[in-house]
């Protein structure tokens, strides 16, 4: 799958995320990178920012949700599987934006 096709798949996956959840995001950008850092080669995505629960009201750069193309393509058998896995990854990272930690996400089935 080309980089452009993958980015289109990410866009399609974002459409699978509930609108009510997407509408609650504040100052967040979604990015695609080819590979995660070498120390965590299986990482599917990452949230980089200040969770809403910890923000002050000053001016700040947008939070970033990065989706890693390589690991997702290696673990998924077809486009449908890829769309589902990207959507799960996005919801997981959005949860971090709302201040939900990994332990709670695992409890909720989104780990």
Short mmCIF file of N, CA, C and O in Angstrom, two decimals:
data_model
loop_
_atom_site.label_atom_id
_atom_site.label_comp_id
_atom_site.label_asym_id
_atom_site.label_seq_id
_atom_site.Cartn_x
_atom_site.Cartn_y
_atom_site.Cartn_z
N UNK A 1 0.85 -1.18 0.00
CA UNK A 1 0.00 0.00 0.00
C UNK A 1 0.89 1.24 0.00
O UNK A 1 1.82 1.34 0.80
N UNK A 2 0.59 2.16 -0.89
CA UNK A 2 1.40 3.39 -0.97
C UNK A 2 1.11 4.29 0.22
O UNK A 2 0.11 4.12 0.94
N UNK A 3 1.98 5.27 0.41
CA UNK A 3 1.79 6.23 1.50
C UNK A 3 0.48 6.99 1.32
O UNK A 3 -0.25 7.22 2.29
N UNK A 4 0.16 7.36 0.08
CA UNK A 4 -1.09 8.08 -0.17
C UNK A 4 -2.30 7.21 0.13
O UNK A 4 -3.27 7.66 0.73
N UNK A 5 -2.26 5.95 -0.27
CA UNK A 5 -3.36 5.03 0.01
C UNK A 5 -3.54 4.84 1.52
O UNK A 5 -4.66 4.74 2.03
N UNK A 6 -2.42 4.78 2.23
CA UNK A 6 -2.49 4.64 3.69
C UNK A 6 -3.13 5.88 4.31
O UNK A 6 -3.99 5.77 5.19
N UNK A 7 -2.74 7.06 3.85
CA UNK A 7 -3.33 8.29 4.39
C UNK A 7 -4.83 8.34 4.10
O UNK A 7 -5.61 8.80 4.94
N UNK A 8 -5.23 7.85 2.94
CA UNK A 8 -6.66 7.77 2.64
C UNK A 8 -7.35 6.79 3.59
O UNK A 8 -8.47 7.03 4.04
N UNK A 9 -6.68 5.69 3.91
CA UNK A 9 -7.23 4.72 4.86
C UNK A 9 -7.38 5.35 6.25
O UNK A 9 -8.36 5.11 6.95
N UNK A 10 -6.41 6.17 6.64
CA UNK A 10 -6.52 6.87 7.92
C UNK A 10 -7.74 7.79 7.91
O UNK A 10 -8.53 7.81 8.85
N UNK A 11 -7.93 8.52 6.82
CA UNK A 11 -9.11 9.38 6.70
C UNK A 11 -10.40 8.58 6.80
O UNK A 11 -11.34 8.98 7.50
N UNK A 12 -10.44 7.43 6.12
CA UNK A 12 -11.63 6.57 6.18
C UNK A 12 -11.84 6.04 7.60
O UNK A 12 -12.97 5.93 8.07
N UNK A 13 -10.75 5.73 8.28
CA UNK A 13 -10.84 5.23 9.67
C UNK A 13 -11.34 6.32 10.61
O UNK A 13 -12.10 6.03 11.54
N UNK A 14 -10.92 7.55 10.38
CA UNK A 14 -11.40 8.64 11.22
C UNK A 14 -12.91 8.80 11.09
O UNK A 14 -13.58 9.17 12.05
N UNK A 15 -13.44 8.45 9.92
CA UNK A 15 -14.89 8.49 9.74
C UNK A 15 -15.60 7.43 10.58
O UNK A 15 -16.80 7.54 10.83
N UNK A 16 -14.88 6.39 11.01
CA UNK A 16 -15.46 5.33 11.84
C UNK A 16 -15.54 5.72 13.32
O UNK A 16 -16.26 5.11 14.10
N UNK A 17 -14.77 6.75 13.71
CA UNK A 17 -14.77 7.21 15.10
C UNK A 17 -16.05 8.00 15.33
O UNK A 17 -16.43 8.84 14.51
N UNK A 18 -16.75 7.74 16.44
CA UNK A 18 -18.00 8.46 16.69
C UNK A 18 -17.84 9.98 16.59
O UNK A 18 -16.89 10.56 17.13
N UNK A 19 -18.77 10.61 15.90
CA UNK A 19 -18.74 12.05 15.68
C UNK A 19 -18.71 12.80 17.01
O UNK A 19 -18.01 13.80 17.16
N UNK A 20 -19.47 12.32 17.98
CA UNK A 20 -19.52 12.99 19.28
C UNK A 20 -18.13 13.04 19.92
O UNK A 20 -17.78 14.03 20.57
N UNK A 21 -17.35 12.01 19.72
CA UNK A 21 -15.99 11.97 20.26
C UNK A 21 -15.09 12.94 19.48
O UNK A 21 -14.35 13.72 20.09
N UNK A 22 -15.16 12.90 18.17
CA UNK A 22 -14.33 13.78 17.34
C UNK A 22 -14.65 15.25 17.62
O UNK A 22 -13.75 16.09 17.65
N UNK A 23 -15.91 15.57 17.86
CA UNK A 23 -16.32 16.95 18.11
C UNK A 23 -15.79 17.50 19.43
O UNK A 23 -15.75 18.71 19.62
N UNK A 24 -15.40 16.61 20.32
CA UNK A 24 -14.90 17.05 21.63
C UNK A 24 -13.40 17.30 21.65
O UNK A 24 -12.86 17.77 22.64
N UNK A 25 -12.72 16.97 20.56
CA UNK A 25 -11.28 17.20 20.50
C UNK A 25 -11.01 18.69 20.50
O UNK A 25 -11.75 19.48 19.92
N UNK A 26 -9.92 19.07 21.14
CA UNK A 26 -9.56 20.48 21.23
C UNK A 26 -8.10 20.65 20.84
O UNK A 26 -7.20 20.17 21.54
N UNK A 27 -7.86 21.29 19.69
CA UNK A 27 -6.51 21.64 19.26
C UNK A 27 -5.64 20.39 19.05
O UNK A 27 -4.57 20.25 19.64
N UNK A 28 -6.12 19.47 18.20
CA UNK A 28 -5.42 18.22 17.93
C UNK A 28 -5.24 18.06 16.43
O UNK A 28 -6.16 18.31 15.65
N UNK A 29 -4.04 17.63 16.02
CA UNK A 29 -3.78 17.29 14.62
C UNK A 29 -3.44 15.81 14.54
O UNK A 29 -2.88 15.22 15.47
N UNK A 30 -3.80 15.20 13.42
CA UNK A 30 -3.48 13.80 13.15
C UNK A 30 -2.38 13.77 12.10
O UNK A 30 -2.48 14.44 11.07
N UNK A 31 -1.35 12.97 12.37
CA UNK A 31 -0.22 12.84 11.45
C UNK A 31 0.06 11.38 11.19
O UNK A 31 -0.25 10.51 12.03
N UNK A 32 0.67 11.10 10.05
CA UNK A 32 1.10 9.75 9.72
C UNK A 32 2.62 9.78 9.56
O UNK A 32 3.16 10.66 8.89
N UNK A 33 3.29 8.84 10.21
CA UNK A 33 4.72 8.66 10.03
C UNK A 33 4.96 7.20 9.64
O UNK A 33 4.16 6.33 9.96
N UNK A 34 6.06 6.97 8.95
CA UNK A 34 6.33 5.61 8.46
C UNK A 34 6.59 4.61 9.57
O UNK A 34 6.01 3.54 9.58
N UNK A 35 7.46 4.95 10.50
CA UNK A 35 7.87 4.00 11.55
C UNK A 35 7.93 4.69 12.90
O UNK A 35 8.25 5.88 12.99
N UNK A 36 7.67 3.93 13.96
CA UNK A 36 7.81 4.47 15.32
C UNK A 36 9.29 4.55 15.70
O UNK A 36 10.16 4.07 14.95
N UNK A 37 9.58 5.09 16.86
CA UNK A 37 10.98 5.14 17.31
C UNK A 37 11.57 3.72 17.41
O UNK A 37 10.84 2.77 17.73
N UNK A 38 12.87 3.58 17.15
CA UNK A 38 13.50 2.25 17.18
C UNK A 38 13.32 1.50 18.50
O UNK A 38 13.27 0.28 18.51
N UNK A 39 13.19 2.22 19.61
CA UNK A 39 13.07 1.56 20.91
C UNK A 39 11.68 0.94 21.12
O UNK A 39 11.47 0.19 22.06
N UNK A 40 10.72 1.25 20.23
CA UNK A 40 9.37 0.69 20.35
C UNK A 40 8.82 0.38 18.95
O UNK A 40 7.86 1.00 18.49
N UNK A 41 9.42 -0.60 18.26
CA UNK A 41 9.11 -0.85 16.85
C UNK A 41 7.69 -1.32 16.56
O UNK A 41 7.26 -1.26 15.41
N UNK A 42 6.95 -1.78 17.56
CA UNK A 42 5.59 -2.26 17.34
C UNK A 42 4.51 -1.24 17.69
O UNK A 42 3.32 -1.53 17.64
N UNK A 43 4.94 -0.04 18.05
CA UNK A 43 4.00 1.02 18.44
C UNK A 43 3.13 1.39 17.24
O UNK A 43 3.64 1.64 16.14
N UNK A 44 1.82 1.41 17.42
CA UNK A 44 0.89 1.70 16.34
C UNK A 44 0.56 3.19 16.23
O UNK A 44 0.29 3.70 15.16
N UNK A 45 0.57 3.86 17.37
CA UNK A 45 0.26 5.28 17.40
C UNK A 45 0.71 5.87 18.72
O UNK A 45 1.03 5.14 19.66
N UNK A 46 0.73 7.19 18.76
CA UNK A 46 1.13 7.86 19.99
C UNK A 46 0.42 9.21 20.08
O UNK A 46 0.15 9.85 19.08
N UNK A 47 0.10 9.56 21.31
CA UNK A 47 -0.45 10.88 21.61
C UNK A 47 0.68 11.73 22.17
O UNK A 47 1.37 11.32 23.10
N UNK A 48 0.89 12.89 21.60
CA UNK A 48 1.92 13.81 22.05
C UNK A 48 1.26 15.14 22.34
O UNK A 48 0.86 15.87 21.42
N UNK A 49 1.09 15.43 23.62
CA UNK A 49 0.44 16.68 23.98
C UNK A 49 0.16 16.76 25.46
O UNK A 49 0.67 15.97 26.25
N UNK A 50 -0.67 17.71 25.79
CA UNK A 50 -1.08 17.92 27.18
C UNK A 50 -2.55 17.53 27.28
O UNK A 50 -3.41 18.17 26.66
N UNK A 51 -2.85 16.48 28.05
CA UNK A 51 -4.26 16.07 28.18
C UNK A 51 -5.14 17.22 28.67
O UNK A 51 -4.69 18.10 29.41
N UNK A 52 -6.40 17.20 28.26
CA UNK A 52 -7.33 18.26 28.67
C UNK A 52 -7.41 18.40 30.18
O UNK A 52 -7.62 19.49 30.69
N UNK A 53 -7.22 17.29 30.89
CA UNK A 53 -7.32 17.32 32.35
C UNK A 53 -6.14 18.03 33.00
O UNK A 53 -6.19 18.33 34.19
N UNK A 54 -5.09 18.32 32.22
CA UNK A 54 -3.89 18.95 32.78
C UNK A 54 -3.59 20.32 32.17
O UNK A 54 -2.58 20.94 32.50
N UNK A 55 -4.41 20.81 31.30
CA UNK A 55 -4.14 22.06 30.59
C UNK A 55 -4.49 23.27 31.42
O UNK A 55 -5.44 23.27 32.19
N UNK A 56 -3.68 24.32 31.20
CA UNK A 56 -4.11 25.63 31.66
C UNK A 56 -4.77 26.27 30.43
O UNK A 56 -4.92 25.64 29.40
N UNK A 57 -5.16 27.48 30.51
CA UNK A 57 -5.89 28.08 29.40
C UNK A 57 -5.03 29.01 28.57
O UNK A 57 -5.54 29.83 27.82
N UNK A 58 -3.70 28.86 28.65
CA UNK A 58 -2.81 29.67 27.84
C UNK A 58 -2.72 29.15 26.41
O UNK A 58 -3.25 28.10 26.07
N UNK A 59 -2.05 29.90 25.58
CA UNK A 59 -1.85 29.51 24.19
C UNK A 59 -0.84 28.37 24.14
O UNK A 59 0.20 28.41 24.80
N UNK A 60 -1.14 27.34 23.36
CA UNK A 60 -0.21 26.23 23.22
C UNK A 60 -0.31 25.63 21.82
O UNK A 60 -1.29 25.81 21.12
N UNK A 61 0.74 24.94 21.44
CA UNK A 61 0.76 24.26 20.15
C UNK A 61 -0.28 23.15 20.15
O UNK A 61 -0.65 22.63 21.20
N UNK A 62 -0.73 22.74 18.95
CA UNK A 62 -1.69 21.63 18.91
C UNK A 62 -1.09 20.33 19.44
O UNK A 62 0.10 20.07 19.28
N UNK A 63 -1.92 19.54 20.08
CA UNK A 63 -1.54 18.17 20.43
C UNK A 63 -1.44 17.40 19.13
O UNK A 63 -2.07 17.74 18.13
N UNK A 64 -0.66 16.32 19.16
CA UNK A 64 -0.47 15.50 17.96
C UNK A 64 -0.85 14.06 18.25
O UNK A 64 -0.48 13.52 19.29
N UNK A 65 -1.57 13.47 17.33
CA UNK A 65 -1.80 12.03 17.35
C UNK A 65 -1.10 11.50 16.10
O UNK A 65 -1.45 11.88 14.98
N UNK A 66 -0.09 10.67 16.33
CA UNK A 66 0.70 10.13 15.23
C UNK A 66 0.31 8.67 15.02
O UNK A 66 0.27 7.88 15.98
N UNK A 67 0.03 8.31 13.79
CA UNK A 67 -0.29 6.94 13.40
C UNK A 67 0.91 6.42 12.62
O UNK A 67 1.39 7.07 11.68
N UNK A 68 1.41 5.23 13.00
CA UNK A 68 2.61 4.66 12.37
C UNK A 68 2.22 3.64 11.31
O UNK A 68 1.63 2.60 11.60
N UNK A 69 2.57 3.94 10.10
CA UNK A 69 2.19 3.15 8.93
C UNK A 69 2.78 1.74 8.94
O UNK A 69 2.07 0.75 8.73
N UNK A 70 4.09 1.61 9.16
CA UNK A 70 4.77 0.33 9.06
C UNK A 70 4.19 -0.77 9.93
O UNK A 70 3.79 -1.83 9.42
N UNK A 71 4.09 -0.57 11.24
CA UNK A 71 3.57 -1.63 12.10
C UNK A 71 2.12 -1.99 11.77
O UNK A 71 1.74 -3.17 11.83
N UNK A 72 1.31 -1.00 11.42
CA UNK A 72 -0.09 -1.28 11.09
C UNK A 72 -0.19 -2.12 9.81
O UNK A 72 -0.95 -3.08 9.76
N UNK A 73 0.61 -1.78 8.81
CA UNK A 73 0.57 -2.57 7.58
C UNK A 73 1.07 -3.99 7.80
O UNK A 73 0.53 -4.94 7.22
N UNK A 74 2.07 -4.14 8.66
CA UNK A 74 2.62 -5.48 8.92
C UNK A 74 1.65 -6.38 9.69
O UNK A 74 1.66 -7.59 9.53
N UNK A 75 0.78 -5.78 10.51
CA UNK A 75 -0.10 -6.61 11.33
C UNK A 75 -1.46 -6.87 10.69
O UNK A 75 -2.18 -7.76 11.12
N UNK A 76 -1.82 -6.12 9.65
CA UNK A 76 -3.15 -6.24 9.06
C UNK A 76 -3.09 -7.01 7.75
O UNK A 76 -2.19 -6.82 6.94
N UNK A 77 -4.10 -7.86 7.56
CA UNK A 77 -4.13 -8.72 6.38
C UNK A 77 -4.76 -8.05 5.17
O UNK A 77 -4.43 -8.38 4.04
N UNK A 78 -5.71 -7.13 5.39
CA UNK A 78 -6.37 -6.47 4.26
C UNK A 78 -6.81 -5.07 4.68
O UNK A 78 -6.63 -4.67 5.82
N UNK A 79 -7.37 -4.33 3.74
CA UNK A 79 -7.74 -2.93 4.00
C UNK A 79 -8.80 -2.83 5.09
O UNK A 79 -8.75 -1.94 5.94
N UNK A 80 -9.77 -3.73 5.08
CA UNK A 80 -10.82 -3.70 6.10
C UNK A 80 -10.24 -3.87 7.51
O UNK A 80 -10.59 -3.15 8.44
N UNK A 81 -9.34 -4.83 7.65
CA UNK A 81 -8.65 -5.05 8.92
C UNK A 81 -7.85 -3.81 9.31
O UNK A 81 -7.84 -3.39 10.46
N UNK A 82 -7.19 -3.21 8.31
CA UNK A 82 -6.40 -2.00 8.55
C UNK A 82 -7.28 -0.86 9.03
O UNK A 82 -6.94 -0.17 10.00
N UNK A 83 -8.42 -0.65 8.39
CA UNK A 83 -9.33 0.43 8.81
C UNK A 83 -9.77 0.25 10.26
O UNK A 83 -9.79 1.20 11.04
N UNK A 84 -10.12 -0.97 10.62
CA UNK A 84 -10.54 -1.24 12.00
C UNK A 84 -9.41 -0.98 12.98
O UNK A 84 -9.63 -0.37 14.03
N UNK A 85 -8.21 -1.43 12.66
CA UNK A 85 -7.08 -1.27 13.57
C UNK A 85 -6.67 0.20 13.70
O UNK A 85 -6.33 0.65 14.79
N UNK A 86 -6.72 0.95 12.61
CA UNK A 86 -6.44 2.38 12.70
C UNK A 86 -7.47 3.06 13.58
O UNK A 86 -7.12 3.88 14.43
N UNK A 87 -8.75 2.72 13.41
CA UNK A 87 -9.81 3.34 14.22
C UNK A 87 -9.60 3.04 15.70
O UNK A 87 -9.72 3.94 16.55
N UNK A 88 -9.25 1.81 16.04
CA UNK A 88 -8.98 1.46 17.44
C UNK A 88 -7.78 2.26 17.96
O UNK A 88 -7.82 2.78 19.08
N UNK A 89 -6.75 2.36 17.15
CA UNK A 89 -5.55 3.12 17.55
C UNK A 89 -5.90 4.58 17.77
O UNK A 89 -5.48 5.19 18.77
N UNK A 90 -6.69 5.16 16.88
CA UNK A 90 -7.08 6.56 17.01
C UNK A 90 -7.90 6.78 18.28
O UNK A 90 -7.65 7.72 19.04
N UNK A 91 -8.87 5.92 18.54
CA UNK A 91 -9.69 6.05 19.76
C UNK A 91 -8.80 5.95 20.99
O UNK A 91 -8.95 6.72 21.95
N UNK A 92 -7.85 5.02 20.98
CA UNK A 92 -6.91 4.85 22.10
C UNK A 92 -6.15 6.15 22.35
O UNK A 92 -6.04 6.62 23.49
N UNK A 93 -5.63 6.75 21.28
CA UNK A 93 -4.85 7.97 21.43
C UNK A 93 -5.72 9.17 21.80
O UNK A 93 -5.32 10.03 22.58
N UNK A 94 -6.93 9.22 21.26
CA UNK A 94 -7.87 10.28 21.66
C UNK A 94 -8.17 10.19 23.15
O UNK A 94 -8.27 11.20 23.84
N UNK A 95 -8.28 8.98 23.67
CA UNK A 95 -8.53 8.80 25.10
C UNK A 95 -7.42 9.45 25.92
O UNK A 95 -7.70 10.06 26.97
N UNK A 96 -6.18 9.34 25.47
CA UNK A 96 -5.08 10.00 26.17
C UNK A 96 -5.27 11.52 26.16
O UNK A 96 -4.95 12.20 27.14
N UNK A 97 -5.80 12.06 25.07
CA UNK A 97 -6.09 13.50 24.98
C UNK A 97 -7.07 13.91 26.08
O UNK A 97 -6.98 15.01 26.62
N UNK A 98 -7.98 13.01 26.42
CA UNK A 98 -8.96 13.28 27.46
C UNK A 98 -8.46 12.91 28.86
O UNK A 98 -9.21 12.97 29.82
N UNK A 99 -7.19 12.49 28.95
CA UNK A 99 -6.60 12.20 30.25
C UNK A 99 -6.79 10.78 30.74
O UNK A 99 -6.56 10.49 31.91
N UNK A 100 -7.21 9.88 29.87
CA UNK A 100 -7.40 8.48 30.26
C UNK A 100 -6.10 7.72 30.06
O UNK A 100 -5.53 7.75 28.96
N UNK A 101 -5.61 7.06 31.10
CA UNK A 101 -4.32 6.37 31.00
C UNK A 101 -4.47 4.95 30.45
O UNK A 101 -5.58 4.44 30.29
N UNK A 102 -3.33 4.32 30.16
CA UNK A 102 -3.33 2.98 29.56
C UNK A 102 -4.03 1.95 30.43
O UNK A 102 -4.75 1.09 29.92
N UNK A 103 -3.85 2.01 31.74
CA UNK A 103 -4.49 1.04 32.62
C UNK A 103 -6.01 1.11 32.49
O UNK A 103 -6.69 0.08 32.38
N UNK A 104 -6.55 2.30 32.49
CA UNK A 104 -8.01 2.47 32.36
C UNK A 104 -8.48 2.03 30.98
O UNK A 104 -9.53 1.41 30.85
N UNK A 105 -7.69 2.33 29.94
CA UNK A 105 -8.04 1.90 28.58
C UNK A 105 -8.10 0.38 28.50
O UNK A 105 -8.99 -0.18 27.86
N UNK A 106 -7.16 -0.30 29.16
CA UNK A 106 -7.19 -1.76 29.18
C UNK A 106 -8.45 -2.26 29.88
O UNK A 106 -9.09 -3.21 29.42
N UNK A 107 -8.81 -1.61 30.99
CA UNK A 107 -10.04 -1.98 31.71
C UNK A 107 -11.28 -1.83 30.82
O UNK A 107 -12.22 -2.60 30.92
N UNK A 108 -11.26 -0.83 29.94
CA UNK A 108 -12.39 -0.54 29.07
C UNK A 108 -12.37 -1.36 27.78
O UNK A 108 -13.28 -1.26 26.97
N UNK A 109 -11.29 -2.13 27.58
CA UNK A 109 -11.19 -2.95 26.38
C UNK A 109 -10.55 -2.25 25.19
O UNK A 109 -10.62 -2.74 24.06
N UNK A 110 -9.91 -1.11 25.41
CA UNK A 110 -9.26 -0.35 24.33
C UNK A 110 -7.75 -0.35 24.48
O UNK A 110 -7.07 0.48 23.91
N UNK A 111 -7.20 -1.29 25.22
CA UNK A 111 -5.77 -1.34 25.49
C UNK A 111 -4.93 -1.83 24.36
O UNK A 111 -5.29 -2.15 23.30
#
